[in-house]
């Protein structure tokens, strides 16, 4: 199987599975507990049908959107994800480079493996994703550094005050950085190309955290990072303080309840991302598409509502836009292509998804995103 054989999410996932050592593949692919929310995230889109409008003559389709003051050429963006250099040695450079090329937004993760300053060199809209640590000094330093790097939008992730129960990672012993002991090597020996690339390229690091995660003293599981380093008492007052300190466009990622979205609007956020972290945190949490209309209605246009979790197709994006999302984030949908083929993989995926959105909008009779609305969809169940 080659990159040119990849036509959709499932093809990229299969190619990534072939290329990656299994602990890494399962870290990306896995979710919390029984992974019920993970499955529902995508299945939810099948509970509504699209109602295309015909005979409207739509030769040109404009896919651009504006979210939180950022102009995106596409209505989907690359949601922030951790550890990208583990998935492919080009890591964040590949993903940010591809996003820049297509004029869409890239999210820089607090757990990124390429420095914020390096990623900022790529033109185009970007958000900086923030994890709120117990160490307030670290938080202040991270914010000051983000300001100095010219970050426009600050995105605070609020669904991860403790680690989700990711049992696949427990089974495989997934941790950062990989200690390539003899036993560790054995696990990776069956994927020698990945191992050689990992060893030959720059040393693994988490530059956004600037030495605060101890890389020398042994491997840290992702669950331990969340549980030991992040602030479990994080509350609305902390958010208000952070919004004031940041003094610029601010966005909350990981909102599910409409009242929380309303409160984020009251506090002056420009955006909320309806997200359950791709099912990786609280299993049984509501699928984001199921809750989208309620959240859009709750905020009454006071904040831009975005949605992520479960997006695999152009029609998923068209359905979310029809219900009132301003843009849609993708996670695994670009991570598998990254793992499969680096920047070439991410570019192929973005191009395919863009073509799907254009084709779907044309078939819907929508020449621009604003032409999509609730009248374009019907729920199958009352
Ligand atoms: C491997 C992986 C790592 C992630 N790392 C982060 C992260 O560092 N910060 C964050 O806010 N969200 C993180 N997420 C969540 C994504 O930003 C996004 O919410 C999620 O992937 C959307 O679901 P999807 O994968 O079904 O598209 C991660 C997701 C995955 C799959």
Short mmCIF file of C-alpha atoms and ligand atoms in Angstrom, two decimals:
data_model
loop_
_atom_site.label_atom_id
_atom_site.label_comp_id
_atom_site.label_asym_id
_atom_site.label_seq_id
_atom_site.Cartn_x
_atom_site.Cartn_y
_atom_site.Cartn_z
CA UNK A 1 0.00 0.00 0.00
CA UNK A 2 1.36 3.41 -1.02
CA UNK A 3 0.33 6.97 -0.35
CA UNK A 4 -1.39 7.19 -3.72
CA UNK A 5 -3.59 4.26 -2.64
CA UNK A 6 -4.95 6.35 0.23
CA UNK A 7 -8.31 7.90 -0.60
CA UNK A 8 -9.91 8.34 2.80
CA UNK A 9 -9.42 8.23 6.57
CA UNK A 10 -9.47 4.44 6.69
CA UNK A 11 -6.77 4.08 4.04
CA UNK A 12 -4.44 6.51 5.82
CA UNK A 13 -5.13 4.74 9.11
CA UNK A 14 -4.22 1.38 7.58
CA UNK A 15 -0.98 2.77 6.12
CA UNK A 16 -0.07 4.39 9.45
CA UNK A 17 -0.66 1.10 11.21
CA UNK A 18 1.79 -0.58 8.88
CA UNK A 19 4.47 2.04 9.43
CA UNK A 20 4.22 2.66 13.18
CA UNK A 21 5.35 0.54 16.11
CA UNK A 22 2.15 -0.67 17.75
CA UNK A 23 2.43 1.38 21.02
CA UNK A 24 2.52 4.57 18.95
CA UNK A 25 -0.28 3.56 16.59
CA UNK A 26 -2.45 2.66 19.57
CA UNK A 27 -1.65 5.93 21.32
CA UNK A 28 -3.08 7.81 18.34
CA UNK A 29 -5.92 5.42 17.59
CA UNK A 30 -7.03 4.70 21.14
CA UNK A 31 -9.49 6.42 23.44
CA UNK A 32 -10.78 6.14 27.02
CA UNK A 33 -12.43 3.15 28.76
CA UNK A 34 -14.64 1.24 26.34
CA UNK A 35 -14.13 3.85 23.61
CA UNK A 36 -17.90 4.34 23.31
CA UNK A 37 -17.65 8.12 22.89
CA UNK A 38 -14.94 7.61 20.28
CA UNK A 39 -17.25 5.42 18.20
CA UNK A 40 -20.31 7.63 18.73
CA UNK A 41 -18.39 10.76 17.66
CA UNK A 42 -18.36 9.61 14.05
CA UNK A 43 -21.58 7.57 14.12
CA UNK A 44 -23.54 10.65 15.27
CA UNK A 45 -23.21 12.17 11.81
CA UNK A 46 -25.28 9.33 10.37
CA UNK A 47 -28.34 10.30 12.40
CA UNK A 48 -28.97 13.27 10.16
CA UNK A 49 -29.54 13.41 6.45
CA UNK A 50 -28.53 16.14 4.06
CA UNK A 51 -31.20 17.83 1.96
CA UNK A 52 -29.47 19.13 -1.15
CA UNK A 53 -30.99 22.04 -3.08
CA UNK A 54 -30.95 21.64 -6.85
CA UNK A 55 -30.92 23.92 -9.89
CA UNK A 56 -29.05 26.67 -8.14
CA UNK A 57 -26.12 26.77 -10.55
CA UNK A 58 -23.03 26.76 -8.35
CA UNK A 59 -19.99 26.83 -10.64
CA UNK A 60 -17.62 28.32 -8.04
CA UNK A 61 -17.54 27.23 -4.41
CA UNK A 62 -16.01 29.48 -1.75
CA UNK A 63 -14.92 27.35 1.23
CA UNK A 64 -13.40 30.18 3.27
CA UNK A 65 -14.53 31.02 6.80
CA UNK A 66 -13.56 33.53 9.48
CA UNK A 67 -13.19 32.27 13.04
CA UNK A 68 -12.01 34.29 16.02
CA UNK A 69 -10.88 36.97 13.59
CA UNK A 70 -8.75 34.50 11.62
CA UNK A 71 -9.43 33.99 7.94
CA UNK A 72 -9.22 30.32 6.90
CA UNK A 73 -9.32 29.22 3.27
CA UNK A 74 -10.99 25.98 4.41
CA UNK A 75 -13.74 25.34 6.94
CA UNK A 76 -11.61 22.73 8.72
CA UNK A 77 -8.40 23.21 10.70
CA UNK A 78 -5.71 20.99 12.21
CA UNK A 79 -6.48 20.70 15.90
CA UNK A 80 -3.50 20.80 18.30
CA UNK A 81 -2.02 17.40 19.08
CA UNK A 82 0.92 16.26 21.17
CA UNK A 83 4.17 14.50 20.26
CA UNK A 84 4.07 14.76 16.47
CA UNK A 85 7.77 13.95 15.99
CA UNK A 86 7.07 10.54 17.47
CA UNK A 87 4.62 9.81 14.67
CA UNK A 88 6.94 10.98 11.90
CA UNK A 89 10.36 12.55 12.18
CA UNK A 90 9.15 15.68 10.34
CA UNK A 91 6.56 16.18 13.08
CA UNK A 92 5.03 19.63 13.59
CA UNK A 93 7.04 21.09 10.69
CA UNK A 94 5.19 18.80 8.30
CA UNK A 95 1.78 19.56 9.74
CA UNK A 96 2.29 23.33 10.06
CA UNK A 97 3.84 23.40 6.57
CA UNK A 98 0.87 21.60 5.04
CA UNK A 99 -1.65 23.80 6.89
CA UNK A 100 0.19 26.91 5.70
CA UNK A 101 0.18 25.70 2.11
CA UNK A 102 -3.60 25.23 2.15
CA UNK A 103 -4.29 28.43 4.11
CA UNK A 104 -5.86 26.74 7.08
CA UNK A 105 -5.23 26.94 10.81
CA UNK A 106 -2.65 24.90 12.71
CA UNK A 107 -2.85 24.34 16.47
CA UNK A 108 0.47 24.38 18.35
CA UNK A 109 0.24 21.98 21.31
CA UNK A 110 1.73 22.61 24.76
CA UNK A 111 3.04 19.08 24.31
CA UNK A 112 4.51 19.80 20.89
CA UNK A 113 7.89 18.36 19.97
CA UNK A 114 8.99 21.36 17.87
CA UNK A 115 9.38 24.77 19.43
CA UNK A 116 6.65 27.36 19.15
CA UNK A 117 9.13 29.83 17.64
CA UNK A 118 10.07 27.39 14.91
CA UNK A 119 6.44 26.64 14.09
CA UNK A 120 5.61 30.36 14.02
CA UNK A 121 7.86 30.68 10.97
CA UNK A 122 5.12 29.11 8.85
CA UNK A 123 2.73 31.68 7.44
CA UNK A 124 -0.97 31.44 8.14
CA UNK A 125 -3.39 31.33 11.04
CA UNK A 126 -2.29 29.48 14.17
CA UNK A 127 -3.60 28.97 17.68
CA UNK A 128 -1.54 28.11 20.73
CA UNK A 129 -3.03 25.34 22.82
CA UNK A 130 -2.44 25.73 26.53
CA UNK A 131 -2.48 23.19 29.34
CA UNK A 132 -2.87 24.87 32.73
CA UNK A 133 -0.19 23.56 35.11
CA UNK A 134 -0.04 23.47 38.89
CA UNK A 135 3.17 25.46 38.52
CA UNK A 136 1.81 28.99 38.03
CA UNK A 137 5.29 30.26 37.22
CA UNK A 138 5.43 27.85 34.30
CA UNK A 139 2.00 29.08 33.13
CA UNK A 140 3.11 32.71 33.24
CA UNK A 141 6.35 31.92 31.41
CA UNK A 142 4.48 30.00 28.71
CA UNK A 143 2.04 32.85 28.15
CA UNK A 144 4.79 35.46 28.01
CA UNK A 145 6.66 33.31 25.51
CA UNK A 146 3.55 32.89 23.38
CA UNK A 147 3.01 36.67 23.35
CA UNK A 148 6.63 37.26 22.41
CA UNK A 149 6.32 34.72 19.57
CA UNK A 150 3.37 36.69 18.16
CA UNK A 151 0.66 34.11 18.85
CA UNK A 152 -2.75 35.50 17.92
CA UNK A 153 -5.23 33.15 19.54
CA UNK A 154 -4.81 31.43 22.91
CA UNK A 155 -6.72 28.17 23.25
CA UNK A 156 -7.08 26.70 26.74
CA UNK A 157 -7.93 22.99 26.87
CA UNK A 158 -10.23 22.32 29.82
CA UNK A 159 -11.19 18.66 29.42
CA UNK A 160 -7.90 17.22 30.63
CA UNK A 161 -7.48 18.13 34.31
CA UNK A 162 -6.68 14.48 34.84
CA UNK A 163 -5.60 11.76 32.44
CA UNK A 164 -8.28 9.75 30.62
CA UNK A 165 -8.25 5.99 31.19
CA UNK A 166 -6.53 4.88 28.02
CA UNK A 167 -6.21 1.18 28.50
CA UNK A 168 -4.41 0.55 25.21
CA UNK A 169 -1.53 2.73 26.49
CA UNK A 170 -1.49 0.79 29.75
CA UNK A 171 -1.22 -2.46 27.86
CA UNK A 172 1.57 -1.27 25.57
CA UNK A 173 3.40 0.75 28.24
CA UNK A 174 3.34 3.84 26.02
CA UNK A 175 5.45 6.62 27.55
CA UNK A 176 7.59 9.61 26.60
CA UNK A 177 10.38 9.62 25.66
CA UNK A 178 10.88 6.07 24.51
CA UNK A 179 13.69 4.44 26.32
CA UNK A 180 15.27 2.33 23.67
CA UNK A 181 16.45 -0.36 26.01
CA UNK A 182 16.93 -3.84 24.65
CA UNK A 183 13.40 -4.72 25.66
CA UNK A 184 12.10 -1.49 24.13
CA UNK A 185 14.07 -2.10 20.94
CA UNK A 186 12.44 -5.48 20.55
CA UNK A 187 9.04 -3.84 20.40
CA UNK A 188 10.25 -1.47 17.74
CA UNK A 189 12.50 -3.82 15.79
CA UNK A 190 9.65 -4.99 13.60
CA UNK A 191 9.30 -1.43 12.29
CA UNK A 192 12.97 -0.68 11.61
CA UNK A 193 12.33 2.29 9.33
CA UNK A 194 10.51 4.14 12.10
CA UNK A 195 13.26 3.21 14.59
CA UNK A 196 16.09 4.36 12.36
CA UNK A 197 14.39 7.67 11.63
CA UNK A 198 13.67 8.20 15.29
CA UNK A 199 17.29 7.61 16.23
CA UNK A 200 18.79 9.63 13.38
CA UNK A 201 16.79 12.81 13.86
CA UNK A 202 17.02 15.44 16.54
CA UNK A 203 16.61 14.29 20.10
CA UNK A 204 13.08 14.02 21.42
CA UNK A 205 12.01 17.06 23.44
CA UNK A 206 8.99 19.01 24.65
CA UNK A 207 10.28 22.55 24.02
CA UNK A 208 7.06 24.34 25.02
CA UNK A 209 7.55 23.00 28.56
CA UNK A 210 11.16 24.05 28.53
CA UNK A 211 12.73 21.40 30.72
CA UNK A 212 9.79 21.13 33.13
CA UNK A 213 9.14 17.54 32.13
CA UNK A 214 12.14 15.53 33.19
CA UNK A 215 13.42 13.66 30.17
CA UNK A 216 16.47 12.27 31.87
CA UNK A 217 14.94 10.70 34.92
CA UNK A 218 12.92 8.07 33.12
CA UNK A 219 9.88 7.86 30.95
CA UNK A 220 6.70 9.72 31.83
CA UNK A 221 3.34 8.33 30.79
CA UNK A 222 0.97 10.83 29.24
CA UNK A 223 -1.55 9.96 31.95
CA UNK A 224 1.01 10.89 34.62
CA UNK A 225 1.72 14.24 32.95
CA UNK A 226 -1.99 15.14 33.11
CA UNK A 227 -2.47 13.84 36.62
CA UNK A 228 0.73 15.09 38.24
CA UNK A 229 1.48 18.34 36.42
CA UNK A 230 -1.88 19.82 35.45
CA UNK A 231 -3.98 21.86 37.88
CA UNK A 232 -7.03 19.80 38.91
CA UNK A 233 -8.61 22.79 40.71
CA UNK A 234 -8.75 24.84 37.49
CA UNK A 235 -11.91 26.99 37.70
CA UNK A 236 -13.75 29.96 36.16
CA UNK A 237 -11.75 32.48 38.22
CA UNK A 238 -8.52 31.02 36.84
CA UNK A 239 -10.00 31.36 33.37
CA UNK A 240 -10.98 34.98 33.96
CA UNK A 241 -7.45 35.70 35.21
CA UNK A 242 -5.90 34.04 32.20
CA UNK A 243 -8.15 35.92 29.77
CA UNK A 244 -7.16 39.21 31.43
CA UNK A 245 -3.44 38.32 31.37
CA UNK A 246 -3.57 37.23 27.76
CA UNK A 247 -5.39 40.36 26.62
CA UNK A 248 -6.16 39.02 23.14
CA UNK A 249 -8.41 36.52 21.35
CA UNK A 250 -9.12 33.61 23.68
CA UNK A 251 -10.78 30.28 23.09
CA UNK A 252 -11.94 27.44 25.34
CA UNK A 253 -11.43 23.89 24.03
CA UNK A 254 -13.28 20.95 25.52
CA UNK A 255 -16.72 22.39 26.24
CA UNK A 256 -19.75 20.06 26.12
CA UNK A 257 -22.47 21.67 28.28
CA UNK A 258 -24.31 24.62 26.71
CA UNK A 259 -24.20 26.52 30.04
CA UNK A 260 -20.40 26.34 30.00
CA UNK A 261 -20.34 27.72 26.48
CA UNK A 262 -22.62 30.56 27.61
CA UNK A 263 -20.37 31.29 30.58
CA UNK A 264 -17.29 31.34 28.35
CA UNK A 265 -19.08 33.96 26.24
CA UNK A 266 -19.94 35.98 29.37
CA UNK A 267 -16.25 36.02 30.33
CA UNK A 268 -15.22 37.38 26.96
CA UNK A 269 -13.98 34.32 25.05
CA UNK A 270 -14.02 34.73 21.27
CA UNK A 271 -14.42 31.03 20.63
CA UNK A 272 -15.44 27.71 22.17
CA UNK A 273 -14.52 24.34 20.77
CA UNK A 274 -17.14 21.71 21.37
CA UNK A 275 -14.80 18.77 21.94
CA UNK A 276 -14.49 15.56 23.92
CA UNK A 277 -10.82 15.23 22.97
CA UNK A 278 -11.66 12.60 20.37
CA UNK A 279 -13.15 10.35 23.07
CA UNK A 280 -9.81 10.20 24.86
CA UNK A 281 -10.89 11.70 28.18
CA UNK A 282 -14.37 11.01 29.62
CA UNK A 283 -15.90 7.96 27.99
CA UNK A 284 -19.69 8.27 27.85
CA UNK A 285 -19.36 12.01 27.29
CA UNK A 286 -21.79 13.33 24.69
CA UNK A 287 -20.71 13.12 21.08
CA UNK A 288 -20.01 16.66 19.94
CA UNK A 289 -22.23 16.57 16.85
CA UNK A 290 -25.17 15.41 19.02
CA UNK A 291 -24.78 18.53 21.16
CA UNK A 292 -23.88 21.09 18.52
CA UNK A 293 -27.28 22.70 17.89
CA UNK A 294 -27.86 23.17 21.63
CA UNK A 295 -24.51 24.92 22.10
CA UNK A 296 -24.97 27.13 19.03
CA UNK A 297 -28.41 28.18 20.31
CA UNK A 298 -27.08 28.79 23.83
CA UNK A 299 -24.44 31.34 22.80
CA UNK A 300 -26.63 33.19 20.29
CA UNK A 301 -23.72 34.27 18.15
CA UNK A 302 -21.73 35.83 21.03
CA UNK A 303 -18.79 33.43 20.47
CA UNK A 304 -17.66 31.43 17.47
CA UNK A 305 -18.57 27.79 18.01
CA UNK A 306 -16.17 25.24 16.59
CA UNK A 307 -16.45 21.48 16.83
CA UNK A 308 -14.00 18.62 16.77
CA UNK A 309 -14.06 14.86 17.48
CA UNK A 310 -14.98 12.21 14.96
CA UNK A 311 -14.61 14.17 11.71
CA UNK A 312 -13.52 11.91 8.86
CA UNK A 313 -15.44 13.14 5.78
CA UNK A 314 -16.40 16.24 3.87
CA UNK A 315 -20.07 15.48 4.57
CA UNK A 316 -19.35 15.51 8.33
CA UNK A 317 -17.96 19.01 7.91
CA UNK A 318 -20.93 20.13 5.78
CA UNK A 319 -23.35 18.78 8.40
CA UNK A 320 -21.55 20.58 11.26
CA UNK A 321 -21.46 23.85 9.30
CA UNK A 322 -25.17 23.47 8.53
CA UNK A 323 -25.93 23.27 12.26
CA UNK A 324 -23.99 26.46 12.95
CA UNK A 325 -20.34 25.50 13.59
CA UNK A 326 -18.03 28.22 12.25
CA UNK A 327 -15.24 25.72 11.53
CA UNK A 328 -14.39 22.14 12.35
CA UNK A 329 -11.20 20.66 13.84
CA UNK A 330 -9.62 17.38 12.85
CA UNK A 331 -7.17 15.26 14.85
CA UNK A 332 -6.55 11.66 13.88
CA UNK A 333 -7.64 12.48 10.34
CA UNK A 334 -4.31 14.29 9.82
CA UNK A 335 -2.19 12.31 12.30
CA UNK A 336 -2.56 9.05 10.40
CA UNK A 337 -1.44 10.71 7.13
CA UNK A 338 1.47 12.29 9.02
CA UNK A 339 2.53 8.89 10.33
CA UNK A 340 1.99 7.32 6.91
CA UNK A 341 4.06 9.77 4.84
CA UNK A 342 5.08 12.97 6.65
CA UNK A 343 4.19 16.29 4.97
CA UNK A 344 3.28 14.60 1.68
CA UNK A 345 0.71 12.53 3.58
CA UNK A 346 -0.82 15.52 5.38
CA UNK A 347 -0.99 17.49 2.13
CA UNK A 348 -2.66 14.63 0.31
CA UNK A 349 -5.24 14.30 3.09
CA UNK A 350 -6.01 18.04 3.24
CA UNK A 351 -6.34 18.12 -0.55
CA UNK A 352 -8.72 15.16 -0.57
CA UNK A 353 -10.84 16.57 2.25
CA UNK A 354 -10.92 19.99 0.57
CA UNK A 355 -12.09 18.37 -2.68
CA UNK A 356 -14.77 16.47 -0.76
CA UNK A 357 -16.04 19.67 0.88
CA UNK A 358 -16.12 21.50 -2.47
CA UNK A 359 -17.90 18.61 -4.18
CA UNK A 360 -20.37 18.21 -1.31
CA UNK A 361 -21.13 21.94 -1.17
CA UNK A 362 -21.69 22.00 -4.91
CA UNK A 363 -24.04 19.01 -4.66
CA UNK A 364 -25.83 20.77 -1.80
CA UNK A 365 -26.33 23.85 -3.96
CA UNK A 366 -24.20 25.95 -1.59
CA UNK A 367 -21.81 28.41 -3.24
CA UNK A 368 -20.44 29.61 0.10
CA UNK A 369 -20.43 28.39 3.68
CA UNK A 370 -23.10 30.91 4.69
CA UNK A 371 -25.48 29.21 2.23
CA UNK A 372 -25.53 26.14 4.49
CA UNK A 373 -28.15 26.21 7.23
CA UNK A 374 -30.40 24.07 9.36
CA UNK A 375 -32.90 23.74 6.56
CA UNK A 376 -30.26 21.64 4.79
CA UNK A 377 -30.54 18.78 7.27
CA UNK A 378 -33.18 16.55 8.87
CA UNK A 379 -32.87 14.28 11.89
CA UNK A 380 -33.95 10.71 11.22
CA UNK A 381 -35.28 10.25 14.73
CA UNK A 382 -37.69 12.86 16.06
C1 LIG B 1 -2.64 11.59 19.46
C2 LIG B 1 -3.46 12.76 19.93
C3 LIG B 1 -2.84 13.76 20.69
C4 LIG B 1 -3.58 14.86 21.12
N1 LIG B 1 -2.95 15.87 21.82
C5 LIG B 1 -3.66 16.97 22.20
C6 LIG B 1 -3.01 18.04 22.86
O1 LIG B 1 -1.82 18.04 23.10
N2 LIG B 1 -3.78 19.11 23.22
C7 LIG B 1 -5.13 19.17 22.98
O2 LIG B 1 -5.80 20.14 23.34
N3 LIG B 1 -5.75 18.16 22.32
C8 LIG B 1 -5.06 17.08 21.93
N4 LIG B 1 -5.68 16.07 21.25
C9 LIG B 1 -7.12 16.22 20.89
C10 LIG B 1 -7.28 16.89 19.53
O3 LIG B 1 -6.91 18.24 19.56
C11 LIG B 1 -8.76 16.82 19.07
O4 LIG B 1 -9.58 17.39 20.06
C12 LIG B 1 -9.20 15.39 18.76
O5 LIG B 1 -8.19 14.65 18.16
C13 LIG B 1 -10.42 15.42 17.85
O6 LIG B 1 -10.88 14.13 17.61
P1 LIG B 1 -10.53 13.28 16.30
O7 LIG B 1 -9.16 12.71 16.52
O8 LIG B 1 -11.59 12.23 16.29
O9 LIG B 1 -10.58 14.22 15.12
C14 LIG B 1 -4.97 14.95 20.81
C15 LIG B 1 -5.56 13.94 20.04
C16 LIG B 1 -4.83 12.87 19.59
C17 LIG B 1 -5.49 11.82 18.75
#
